[in-house]
Amino acid sequence: MAAKKGTLYLIPTTLGESKPDWVIPAGVLATSRRLKHFIAENERSARRYLKAIGTEHPLDDLQFYILDKRSKAIDVPRLIAPLLQGVDMGLISEAGLPAIADPGGLAVAACHQNKIKVVPGTGPSSIVLGLIASGFNGQEFSFHGYLPMNKKDRLHKLRILENEVRKTGATQIFMETPFRNESLFEDMMNHCSPGTEICVATDITLQTEVITTHTVDEWIKHPPKIDKRPCMFLMGVSC
C-alpha cells in the first residue's frame, strides 16, 4: 500500500502593511497557522508574515525550504520531500497569491507530477483587483509581468500592447519595480497615443490605495504620485 502523501497549500499573503484578516479569509488563515513546513521565496519575510497572523507553533520550530528566482527544476525534489513523506506544506508568496509572478509554479508542477494534492487559498491578487477596478474588458486580458528593462525593448513592447488593445480590445496588464514606476509612466506618456486608456492601480488593498483610469492625454495633465509605490498598470478600452 502506497504511503499517504501530504497536501501542498498555496498560502496567500497581504500586498503590503494591511491587516491579514482584512483581506484573507479566516479559513485560509487557520490553515496557514497550523502548518509547520513552508516553501518560501524569502525566509525572513515569510517568518514575519506568519508571526503577524499568529502561527500555532513557536517560530523557531517552523521549517523553511527556499524557492526563489535562482532555483531550478533540479532543486524541487528536495523541496517537496516532506510532502512525499506525508507532511502537509504551505507554499507562501512574497505578496498576494503564490505562483503568479513568482517562482512557486515549479513546486506546484512537481506536486502534480508526483500526484500530490494542491489546494489554492483565497487571497488578494493585484492583477485581478486592478483589472476589476479598471473598467476595462474583464473577459479577455493578458498579464505580461515586468516589461523589458532596456528602453528600446520596453518601447517596442508598449507598441505591441497598444496595438493588441486596438486590434482585439483585450486588456493588457503589466507591472514594474516601484523605483522604476516613473520611468515606465513617462515612456507611456511620451510614446502612446493621446487617446489610449491607461489604468494606474497603486497600493492595492492598502489605506493609501488609488486606482484611476484616464487617457494618456488626461494623465499628462494630471500625473499620478507613484514614485516607489507598488503599482499595477493596465491598458485597455473602457466598457
PDB file of C-alpha atoms in Angstrom:
ATOM      1  CA  MET A   1       0.000   0.000   0.000  1.00  0.00           C
ATOM      2  CA  ALA A   2       1.394   3.388  -1.028  1.00  0.00           C
ATOM      3  CA  ALA A   3       2.254   5.794   1.774  1.00  0.00           C
ATOM      4  CA  LYS A   4      -0.127   8.698   2.205  1.00  0.00           C
ATOM      5  CA  LYS A   5       1.228  11.947   0.797  1.00  0.00           C
ATOM      6  CA  GLY A   6       0.867  15.399   2.273  1.00  0.00           C
ATOM      7  CA  THR A   7      -1.047  18.302   0.761  1.00  0.00           C
ATOM      8  CA  LEU A   8       0.505  21.473  -0.640  1.00  0.00           C
ATOM      9  CA  TYR A   9      -1.485  24.527   0.450  1.00  0.00           C
ATOM     10  CA  LEU A  10      -0.969  27.694  -1.594  1.00  0.00           C
ATOM     11  CA  ILE A  11      -0.778  30.398   1.076  1.00  0.00           C
ATOM     12  CA  PRO A  12      -1.668  33.968   0.048  1.00  0.00           C
ATOM     13  CA  THR A  13      -0.193  36.930   1.898  1.00  0.00           C
ATOM     14  CA  THR A  14      -1.060  40.608   2.128  1.00  0.00           C
ATOM     15  CA  LEU A  15       0.019  43.053  -0.587  1.00  0.00           C
ATOM     16  CA  GLY A  16       1.543  45.426   1.949  1.00  0.00           C
ATOM     17  CA  GLU A  17       1.107  46.576   5.514  1.00  0.00           C
ATOM     18  CA  SER A  18      -2.606  45.793   5.693  1.00  0.00           C
ATOM     19  CA  LYS A  19      -4.106  43.612   8.419  1.00  0.00           C
ATOM     20  CA  PRO A  20      -4.280  39.980   7.239  1.00  0.00           C
ATOM     21  CA  ASP A  21      -7.858  39.472   8.444  1.00  0.00           C
ATOM     22  CA  TRP A  22      -8.987  42.395   6.258  1.00  0.00           C
ATOM     23  CA  VAL A  23      -8.018  40.661   3.017  1.00  0.00           C
ATOM     24  CA  ILE A  24      -7.599  36.929   3.743  1.00  0.00           C
ATOM     25  CA  PRO A  25     -10.472  34.604   4.776  1.00  0.00           C
ATOM     26  CA  ALA A  26     -10.499  33.089   8.262  1.00  0.00           C
ATOM     27  CA  GLY A  27     -10.294  29.533   6.928  1.00  0.00           C
ATOM     28  CA  VAL A  28      -7.142  30.278   4.940  1.00  0.00           C
ATOM     29  CA  LEU A  29      -5.560  31.947   7.966  1.00  0.00           C
ATOM     30  CA  ALA A  30      -6.426  28.911  10.121  1.00  0.00           C
ATOM     31  CA  THR A  31      -4.711  26.562   7.667  1.00  0.00           C
ATOM     32  CA  SER A  32      -1.663  28.822   7.491  1.00  0.00           C
ATOM     33  CA  ARG A  33      -1.395  28.883  11.288  1.00  0.00           C
ATOM     34  CA  ARG A  34      -1.368  25.101  11.726  1.00  0.00           C
ATOM     35  CA  LEU A  35       1.352  24.309   9.167  1.00  0.00           C
ATOM     36  CA  LYS A  36       4.988  23.874  10.206  1.00  0.00           C
ATOM     37  CA  HIS A  37       6.693  23.343   6.839  1.00  0.00           C
ATOM     38  CA  PHE A  38       6.819  26.064   4.187  1.00  0.00           C
ATOM     39  CA  ILE A  39       8.263  26.581   0.731  1.00  0.00           C
ATOM     40  CA  ALA A  40       9.081  30.287   0.550  1.00  0.00           C
ATOM     41  CA  GLU A  41      10.850  32.769  -1.679  1.00  0.00           C
ATOM     42  CA  ASN A  42      12.312  34.607   1.304  1.00  0.00           C
ATOM     43  CA  GLU A  43      12.507  33.078   4.787  1.00  0.00           C
ATOM     44  CA  ARG A  44      12.691  36.385   6.627  1.00  0.00           C
ATOM     45  CA  SER A  45       9.531  37.870   5.110  1.00  0.00           C
ATOM     46  CA  ALA A  46       7.713  34.528   5.432  1.00  0.00           C
ATOM     47  CA  ARG A  47       8.535  34.395   9.150  1.00  0.00           C
ATOM     48  CA  ARG A  48       7.367  37.984   9.545  1.00  0.00           C
ATOM     49  CA  TYR A  49       4.021  37.190   7.942  1.00  0.00           C
ATOM     50  CA  LEU A  50       3.480  34.018   9.978  1.00  0.00           C
ATOM     51  CA  LYS A  51       4.292  35.922  13.153  1.00  0.00           C
ATOM     52  CA  ALA A  52       1.742  38.578  12.164  1.00  0.00           C
ATOM     53  CA  ILE A  53      -1.066  36.039  11.681  1.00  0.00           C
ATOM     54  CA  GLY A  54      -0.194  34.158  14.877  1.00  0.00           C
ATOM     55  CA  THR A  55       1.155  30.719  13.948  1.00  0.00           C
ATOM     56  CA  GLU A  56       0.217  27.888  16.336  1.00  0.00           C
ATOM     57  CA  HIS A  57       3.875  26.874  16.652  1.00  0.00           C
ATOM     58  CA  PRO A  58       6.988  28.547  18.076  1.00  0.00           C
ATOM     59  CA  LEU A  59       8.664  30.437  15.238  1.00  0.00           C
ATOM     60  CA  ASP A  60      11.899  28.518  15.802  1.00  0.00           C
ATOM     61  CA  ASP A  61      10.073  25.237  15.122  1.00  0.00           C
ATOM     62  CA  LEU A  62       8.979  26.267  11.626  1.00  0.00           C
ATOM     63  CA  GLN A  63      10.865  24.744   8.695  1.00  0.00           C
ATOM     64  CA  PHE A  64      11.524  26.712   5.505  1.00  0.00           C
ATOM     65  CA  TYR A  65      12.633  25.482   2.089  1.00  0.00           C
ATOM     66  CA  ILE A  66      13.753  28.275  -0.229  1.00  0.00           C
ATOM     67  CA  LEU A  67      12.414  28.514  -3.783  1.00  0.00           C
ATOM     68  CA  ASP A  68      13.477  31.768  -5.445  1.00  0.00           C
ATOM     69  CA  LYS A  69      14.386  33.133  -8.876  1.00  0.00           C
ATOM     70  CA  ARG A  70      17.736  31.331  -8.746  1.00  0.00           C
ATOM     71  CA  SER A  71      16.100  27.940  -8.142  1.00  0.00           C
ATOM     72  CA  LYS A  72      15.987  25.356 -10.909  1.00  0.00           C
ATOM     73  CA  ALA A  73      13.845  22.304 -11.551  1.00  0.00           C
ATOM     74  CA  ILE A  74      16.643  20.107 -10.185  1.00  0.00           C
ATOM     75  CA  ASP A  75      16.174  21.753  -6.753  1.00  0.00           C
ATOM     76  CA  VAL A  76      12.472  20.942  -6.458  1.00  0.00           C
ATOM     77  CA  PRO A  77      12.589  17.254  -5.350  1.00  0.00           C
ATOM     78  CA  ARG A  78      14.367  18.330  -2.168  1.00  0.00           C
ATOM     79  CA  LEU A  79      11.702  20.976  -1.512  1.00  0.00           C
ATOM     80  CA  ILE A  80       8.751  18.607  -1.812  1.00  0.00           C
ATOM     81  CA  ALA A  81      10.389  15.709   0.076  1.00  0.00           C
ATOM     82  CA  PRO A  82       8.255  16.295   3.220  1.00  0.00           C
ATOM     83  CA  LEU A  83       5.098  16.080   1.095  1.00  0.00           C
ATOM     84  CA  LEU A  84       6.149  12.672  -0.223  1.00  0.00           C
ATOM     85  CA  GLN A  85       6.591  11.592   3.407  1.00  0.00           C
ATOM     86  CA  GLY A  86       3.029  12.592   4.316  1.00  0.00           C
ATOM     87  CA  VAL A  87       3.720  16.053   5.761  1.00  0.00           C
ATOM     88  CA  ASP A  88       1.471  18.971   4.765  1.00  0.00           C
ATOM     89  CA  MET A  89       3.297  22.059   3.489  1.00  0.00           C
ATOM     90  CA  GLY A  90       2.484  25.644   2.590  1.00  0.00           C
ATOM     91  CA  LEU A  91       3.778  27.491  -0.463  1.00  0.00           C
ATOM     92  CA  ILE A  92       3.930  31.077   0.720  1.00  0.00           C
ATOM     93  CA  SER A  93       4.148  34.099  -1.553  1.00  0.00           C
ATOM     94  CA  GLU A  94       6.120  37.291  -1.029  1.00  0.00           C
ATOM     95  CA  ALA A  95       2.948  39.252  -1.781  1.00  0.00           C
ATOM     96  CA  GLY A  96      -0.505  38.172  -2.860  1.00  0.00           C
ATOM     97  CA  LEU A  97      -1.094  34.762  -4.434  1.00  0.00           C
ATOM     98  CA  PRO A  98       1.698  32.196  -4.890  1.00  0.00           C
ATOM     99  CA  ALA A  99       2.862  31.070  -8.340  1.00  0.00           C
ATOM    100  CA  ILE A 100       1.817  34.306 -10.079  1.00  0.00           C
ATOM    101  CA  ALA A 101       4.836  36.453 -10.948  1.00  0.00           C
ATOM    102  CA  ASP A 102       6.901  34.332  -8.545  1.00  0.00           C
ATOM    103  CA  PRO A 103       8.756  31.004  -8.857  1.00  0.00           C
ATOM    104  CA  GLY A 104       6.214  28.926  -6.917  1.00  0.00           C
ATOM    105  CA  GLY A 105       4.892  27.314 -10.085  1.00  0.00           C
ATOM    106  CA  LEU A 106       7.900  24.964 -10.078  1.00  0.00           C
ATOM    107  CA  ALA A 107       6.745  23.404  -6.805  1.00  0.00           C
ATOM    108  CA  VAL A 108       3.115  23.206  -7.931  1.00  0.00           C
ATOM    109  CA  ALA A 109       4.083  21.457 -11.180  1.00  0.00           C
ATOM    110  CA  ALA A 110       6.241  18.969  -9.275  1.00  0.00           C
ATOM    111  CA  CYS A 111       3.316  18.167  -6.982  1.00  0.00           C
ATOM    112  CA  HIS A 112       1.060  17.365  -9.919  1.00  0.00           C
ATOM    113  CA  GLN A 113       3.772  15.174 -11.414  1.00  0.00           C
ATOM    114  CA  ASN A 114       4.006  13.279  -8.110  1.00  0.00           C
ATOM    115  CA  LYS A 115       0.221  13.048  -7.589  1.00  0.00           C
ATOM    116  CA  ILE A 116       0.339  15.345  -4.556  1.00  0.00           C
ATOM    117  CA  LYS A 117      -2.851  17.259  -3.796  1.00  0.00           C
ATOM    118  CA  VAL A 118      -2.645  21.040  -4.307  1.00  0.00           C
ATOM    119  CA  VAL A 119      -5.118  23.340  -2.522  1.00  0.00           C
ATOM    120  CA  PRO A 120      -5.178  27.043  -3.502  1.00  0.00           C
ATOM    121  CA  GLY A 121      -6.067  29.548  -0.794  1.00  0.00           C
ATOM    122  CA  THR A 122      -8.210  32.600  -1.448  1.00  0.00           C
ATOM    123  CA  GLY A 123      -6.395  35.904  -1.124  1.00  0.00           C
ATOM    124  CA  PRO A 124      -5.577  39.228  -2.776  1.00  0.00           C
ATOM    125  CA  SER A 125      -4.205  39.406  -6.308  1.00  0.00           C
ATOM    126  CA  SER A 126      -3.094  42.825  -7.519  1.00  0.00           C
ATOM    127  CA  ILE A 127      -3.605  41.617 -11.094  1.00  0.00           C
ATOM    128  CA  VAL A 128      -7.254  40.658 -10.634  1.00  0.00           C
ATOM    129  CA  LEU A 129      -8.115  43.516  -8.274  1.00  0.00           C
ATOM    130  CA  GLY A 130      -6.566  46.046 -10.633  1.00  0.00           C
ATOM    131  CA  LEU A 131      -8.480  44.536 -13.551  1.00  0.00           C
ATOM    132  CA  ILE A 132     -11.908  44.574 -11.928  1.00  0.00           C
ATOM    133  CA  ALA A 133     -11.399  48.160 -10.737  1.00  0.00           C
ATOM    134  CA  SER A 134     -10.143  49.455 -14.097  1.00  0.00           C
ATOM    135  CA  GLY A 135     -13.400  49.479 -16.047  1.00  0.00           C
ATOM    136  CA  PHE A 136     -11.650  47.570 -18.853  1.00  0.00           C
ATOM    137  CA  ASN A 137     -12.525  44.303 -20.583  1.00  0.00           C
ATOM    138  CA  GLY A 138     -12.597  41.568 -17.937  1.00  0.00           C
ATOM    139  CA  GLN A 139     -13.488  38.837 -20.428  1.00  0.00           C
ATOM    140  CA  GLU A 140     -10.243  38.920 -22.406  1.00  0.00           C
ATOM    141  CA  PHE A 141      -6.980  40.001 -20.807  1.00  0.00           C
ATOM    142  CA  SER A 142      -3.273  39.161 -20.679  1.00  0.00           C
ATOM    143  CA  PHE A 143      -0.715  39.593 -17.913  1.00  0.00           C
ATOM    144  CA  HIS A 144       2.820  40.375 -19.082  1.00  0.00           C
ATOM    145  CA  GLY A 145       4.662  40.700 -15.779  1.00  0.00           C
ATOM    146  CA  TYR A 146       7.613  43.087 -15.901  1.00  0.00           C
ATOM    147  CA  LEU A 147       8.303  44.867 -19.175  1.00  0.00           C
ATOM    148  CA  PRO A 148      11.891  44.813 -20.537  1.00  0.00           C
ATOM    149  CA  MET A 149      14.427  46.936 -18.654  1.00  0.00           C
ATOM    150  CA  ASN A 150      16.128  48.058 -21.867  1.00  0.00           C
ATOM    151  CA  LYS A 151      14.385  51.243 -23.014  1.00  0.00           C
ATOM    152  CA  LYS A 152      14.329  50.337 -26.711  1.00  0.00           C
ATOM    153  CA  ASP A 153      12.862  46.914 -25.954  1.00  0.00           C
ATOM    154  CA  ARG A 154      10.372  48.406 -23.484  1.00  0.00           C
ATOM    155  CA  LEU A 155       9.080  50.920 -26.036  1.00  0.00           C
ATOM    156  CA  HIS A 156       8.740  48.133 -28.595  1.00  0.00           C
ATOM    157  CA  LYS A 157       6.720  46.088 -26.093  1.00  0.00           C
ATOM    158  CA  LEU A 158       4.459  49.052 -25.315  1.00  0.00           C
ATOM    159  CA  ARG A 159       3.716  49.464 -29.033  1.00  0.00           C
ATOM    160  CA  ILE A 160       2.831  45.770 -29.254  1.00  0.00           C
ATOM    161  CA  LEU A 161       0.472  46.041 -26.261  1.00  0.00           C
ATOM    162  CA  GLU A 162      -1.167  49.186 -27.612  1.00  0.00           C
ATOM    163  CA  ASN A 163      -1.729  47.536 -30.994  1.00  0.00           C
ATOM    164  CA  GLU A 164      -3.193  44.459 -29.295  1.00  0.00           C
ATOM    165  CA  VAL A 165      -5.718  46.623 -27.442  1.00  0.00           C
ATOM    166  CA  ARG A 166      -6.739  48.324 -30.690  1.00  0.00           C
ATOM    167  CA  LYS A 167      -6.997  45.049 -32.588  1.00  0.00           C
ATOM    168  CA  THR A 168      -8.765  42.844 -30.028  1.00  0.00           C
ATOM    169  CA  GLY A 169      -9.988  45.053 -27.176  1.00  0.00           C
ATOM    170  CA  ALA A 170      -8.272  42.681 -24.735  1.00  0.00           C
ATOM    171  CA  THR A 171      -6.897  44.314 -21.586  1.00  0.00           C
ATOM    172  CA  GLN A 172      -3.100  44.297 -21.225  1.00  0.00           C
ATOM    173  CA  ILE A 173      -1.740  44.145 -17.660  1.00  0.00           C
ATOM    174  CA  PHE A 174       1.867  44.753 -16.631  1.00  0.00           C
ATOM    175  CA  MET A 175       3.971  45.935 -13.723  1.00  0.00           C
ATOM    176  CA  GLU A 176       7.281  47.496 -12.765  1.00  0.00           C
ATOM    177  CA  THR A 177       9.502  47.592  -9.711  1.00  0.00           C
ATOM    178  CA  PRO A 178       8.432  50.619  -7.632  1.00  0.00           C
ATOM    179  CA  PHE A 179      11.608  52.641  -8.165  1.00  0.00           C
ATOM    180  CA  ARG A 180      11.135  52.411 -11.957  1.00  0.00           C
ATOM    181  CA  ASN A 181       7.432  53.337 -11.981  1.00  0.00           C
ATOM    182  CA  GLU A 182       8.077  56.915 -13.042  1.00  0.00           C
ATOM    183  CA  SER A 183      10.293  55.858 -15.937  1.00  0.00           C
ATOM    184  CA  LEU A 184       7.669  53.449 -17.284  1.00  0.00           C
ATOM    185  CA  PHE A 185       4.907  56.023 -16.856  1.00  0.00           C
ATOM    186  CA  GLU A 186       6.947  58.646 -18.742  1.00  0.00           C
ATOM    187  CA  ASP A 187       7.519  56.187 -21.583  1.00  0.00           C
ATOM    188  CA  MET A 188       3.767  55.643 -21.892  1.00  0.00           C
ATOM    189  CA  MET A 189       3.085  59.378 -21.818  1.00  0.00           C
ATOM    190  CA  ASN A 190       5.725  60.109 -24.464  1.00  0.00           C
ATOM    191  CA  HIS A 191       5.117  57.222 -26.842  1.00  0.00           C
ATOM    192  CA  CYS A 192       1.499  56.022 -26.548  1.00  0.00           C
ATOM    193  CA  SER A 193      -1.330  57.672 -28.474  1.00  0.00           C
ATOM    194  CA  PRO A 194      -3.162  60.517 -26.665  1.00  0.00           C
ATOM    195  CA  GLY A 195      -6.438  58.571 -26.690  1.00  0.00           C
ATOM    196  CA  THR A 196      -5.012  55.319 -25.305  1.00  0.00           C
ATOM    197  CA  GLU A 197      -6.632  54.470 -21.969  1.00  0.00           C
ATOM    198  CA  ILE A 198      -4.383  53.504 -19.072  1.00  0.00           C
ATOM    199  CA  CYS A 199      -5.327  52.481 -15.554  1.00  0.00           C
ATOM    200  CA  VAL A 200      -2.809  53.034 -12.766  1.00  0.00           C
ATOM    201  CA  ALA A 201      -3.585  50.951  -9.664  1.00  0.00           C
ATOM    202  CA  THR A 202      -1.424  51.983  -6.708  1.00  0.00           C
ATOM    203  CA  ASP A 203      -1.132  50.495  -3.196  1.00  0.00           C
ATOM    204  CA  ILE A 204      -3.901  47.966  -3.852  1.00  0.00           C
ATOM    205  CA  THR A 205      -5.753  46.911  -0.634  1.00  0.00           C
ATOM    206  CA  LEU A 206      -3.849  49.488   1.451  1.00  0.00           C
ATOM    207  CA  GLN A 207      -5.370  52.568   3.069  1.00  0.00           C
ATOM    208  CA  THR A 208      -3.416  54.680   0.549  1.00  0.00           C
ATOM    209  CA  GLU A 209      -4.915  52.801  -2.419  1.00  0.00           C
ATOM    210  CA  VAL A 210      -5.627  54.840  -5.558  1.00  0.00           C
ATOM    211  CA  ILE A 211      -6.999  53.264  -8.762  1.00  0.00           C
ATOM    212  CA  THR A 212      -7.685  55.631 -11.655  1.00  0.00           C
ATOM    213  CA  THR A 213      -8.309  55.219 -15.388  1.00  0.00           C
ATOM    214  CA  HIS A 214      -7.544  58.059 -17.816  1.00  0.00           C
ATOM    215  CA  THR A 215      -6.480  58.557 -21.402  1.00  0.00           C
ATOM    216  CA  VAL A 216      -2.822  59.416 -21.969  1.00  0.00           C
ATOM    217  CA  ASP A 217      -3.903  62.983 -22.743  1.00  0.00           C
ATOM    218  CA  GLU A 218      -5.660  63.248 -19.356  1.00  0.00           C
ATOM    219  CA  TRP A 219      -2.770  61.627 -17.479  1.00  0.00           C
ATOM    220  CA  ILE A 220      -0.349  64.198 -18.892  1.00  0.00           C
ATOM    221  CA  LYS A 221      -2.497  66.944 -17.369  1.00  0.00           C
ATOM    222  CA  HIS A 222      -2.906  65.134 -14.029  1.00  0.00           C
ATOM    223  CA  PRO A 223       0.076  62.800 -13.430  1.00  0.00           C
ATOM    224  CA  PRO A 224      -0.213  60.322 -10.535  1.00  0.00           C
ATOM    225  CA  LYS A 225       2.037  60.129  -7.483  1.00  0.00           C
ATOM    226  CA  ILE A 226       3.518  56.668  -7.965  1.00  0.00           C
ATOM    227  CA  ASP A 227       7.208  57.002  -7.161  1.00  0.00           C
ATOM    228  CA  LYS A 228       8.399  53.964  -5.150  1.00  0.00           C
ATOM    229  CA  ARG A 229       4.837  52.724  -4.558  1.00  0.00           C
ATOM    230  CA  PRO A 230       3.674  49.268  -5.724  1.00  0.00           C
ATOM    231  CA  CYS A 231       1.676  49.707  -8.931  1.00  0.00           C
ATOM    232  CA  MET A 232      -0.174  47.676 -11.494  1.00  0.00           C
ATOM    233  CA  PHE A 233      -0.563  49.197 -14.963  1.00  0.00           C
ATOM    234  CA  LEU A 234      -3.383  48.285 -17.335  1.00  0.00           C
ATOM    235  CA  MET A 235      -4.005  49.312 -20.929  1.00  0.00           C
ATOM    236  CA  GLY A 236      -7.432  48.730 -22.403  1.00  0.00           C
ATOM    237  CA  VAL A 237     -10.793  50.008 -23.582  1.00  0.00           C
ATOM    238  CA  SER A 238     -13.484  51.140 -21.144  1.00  0.00           C
ATOM    239  CA  CYS A 239     -16.631  49.006 -21.215  1.00  0.00           C
TER     240      CYS A 239
END
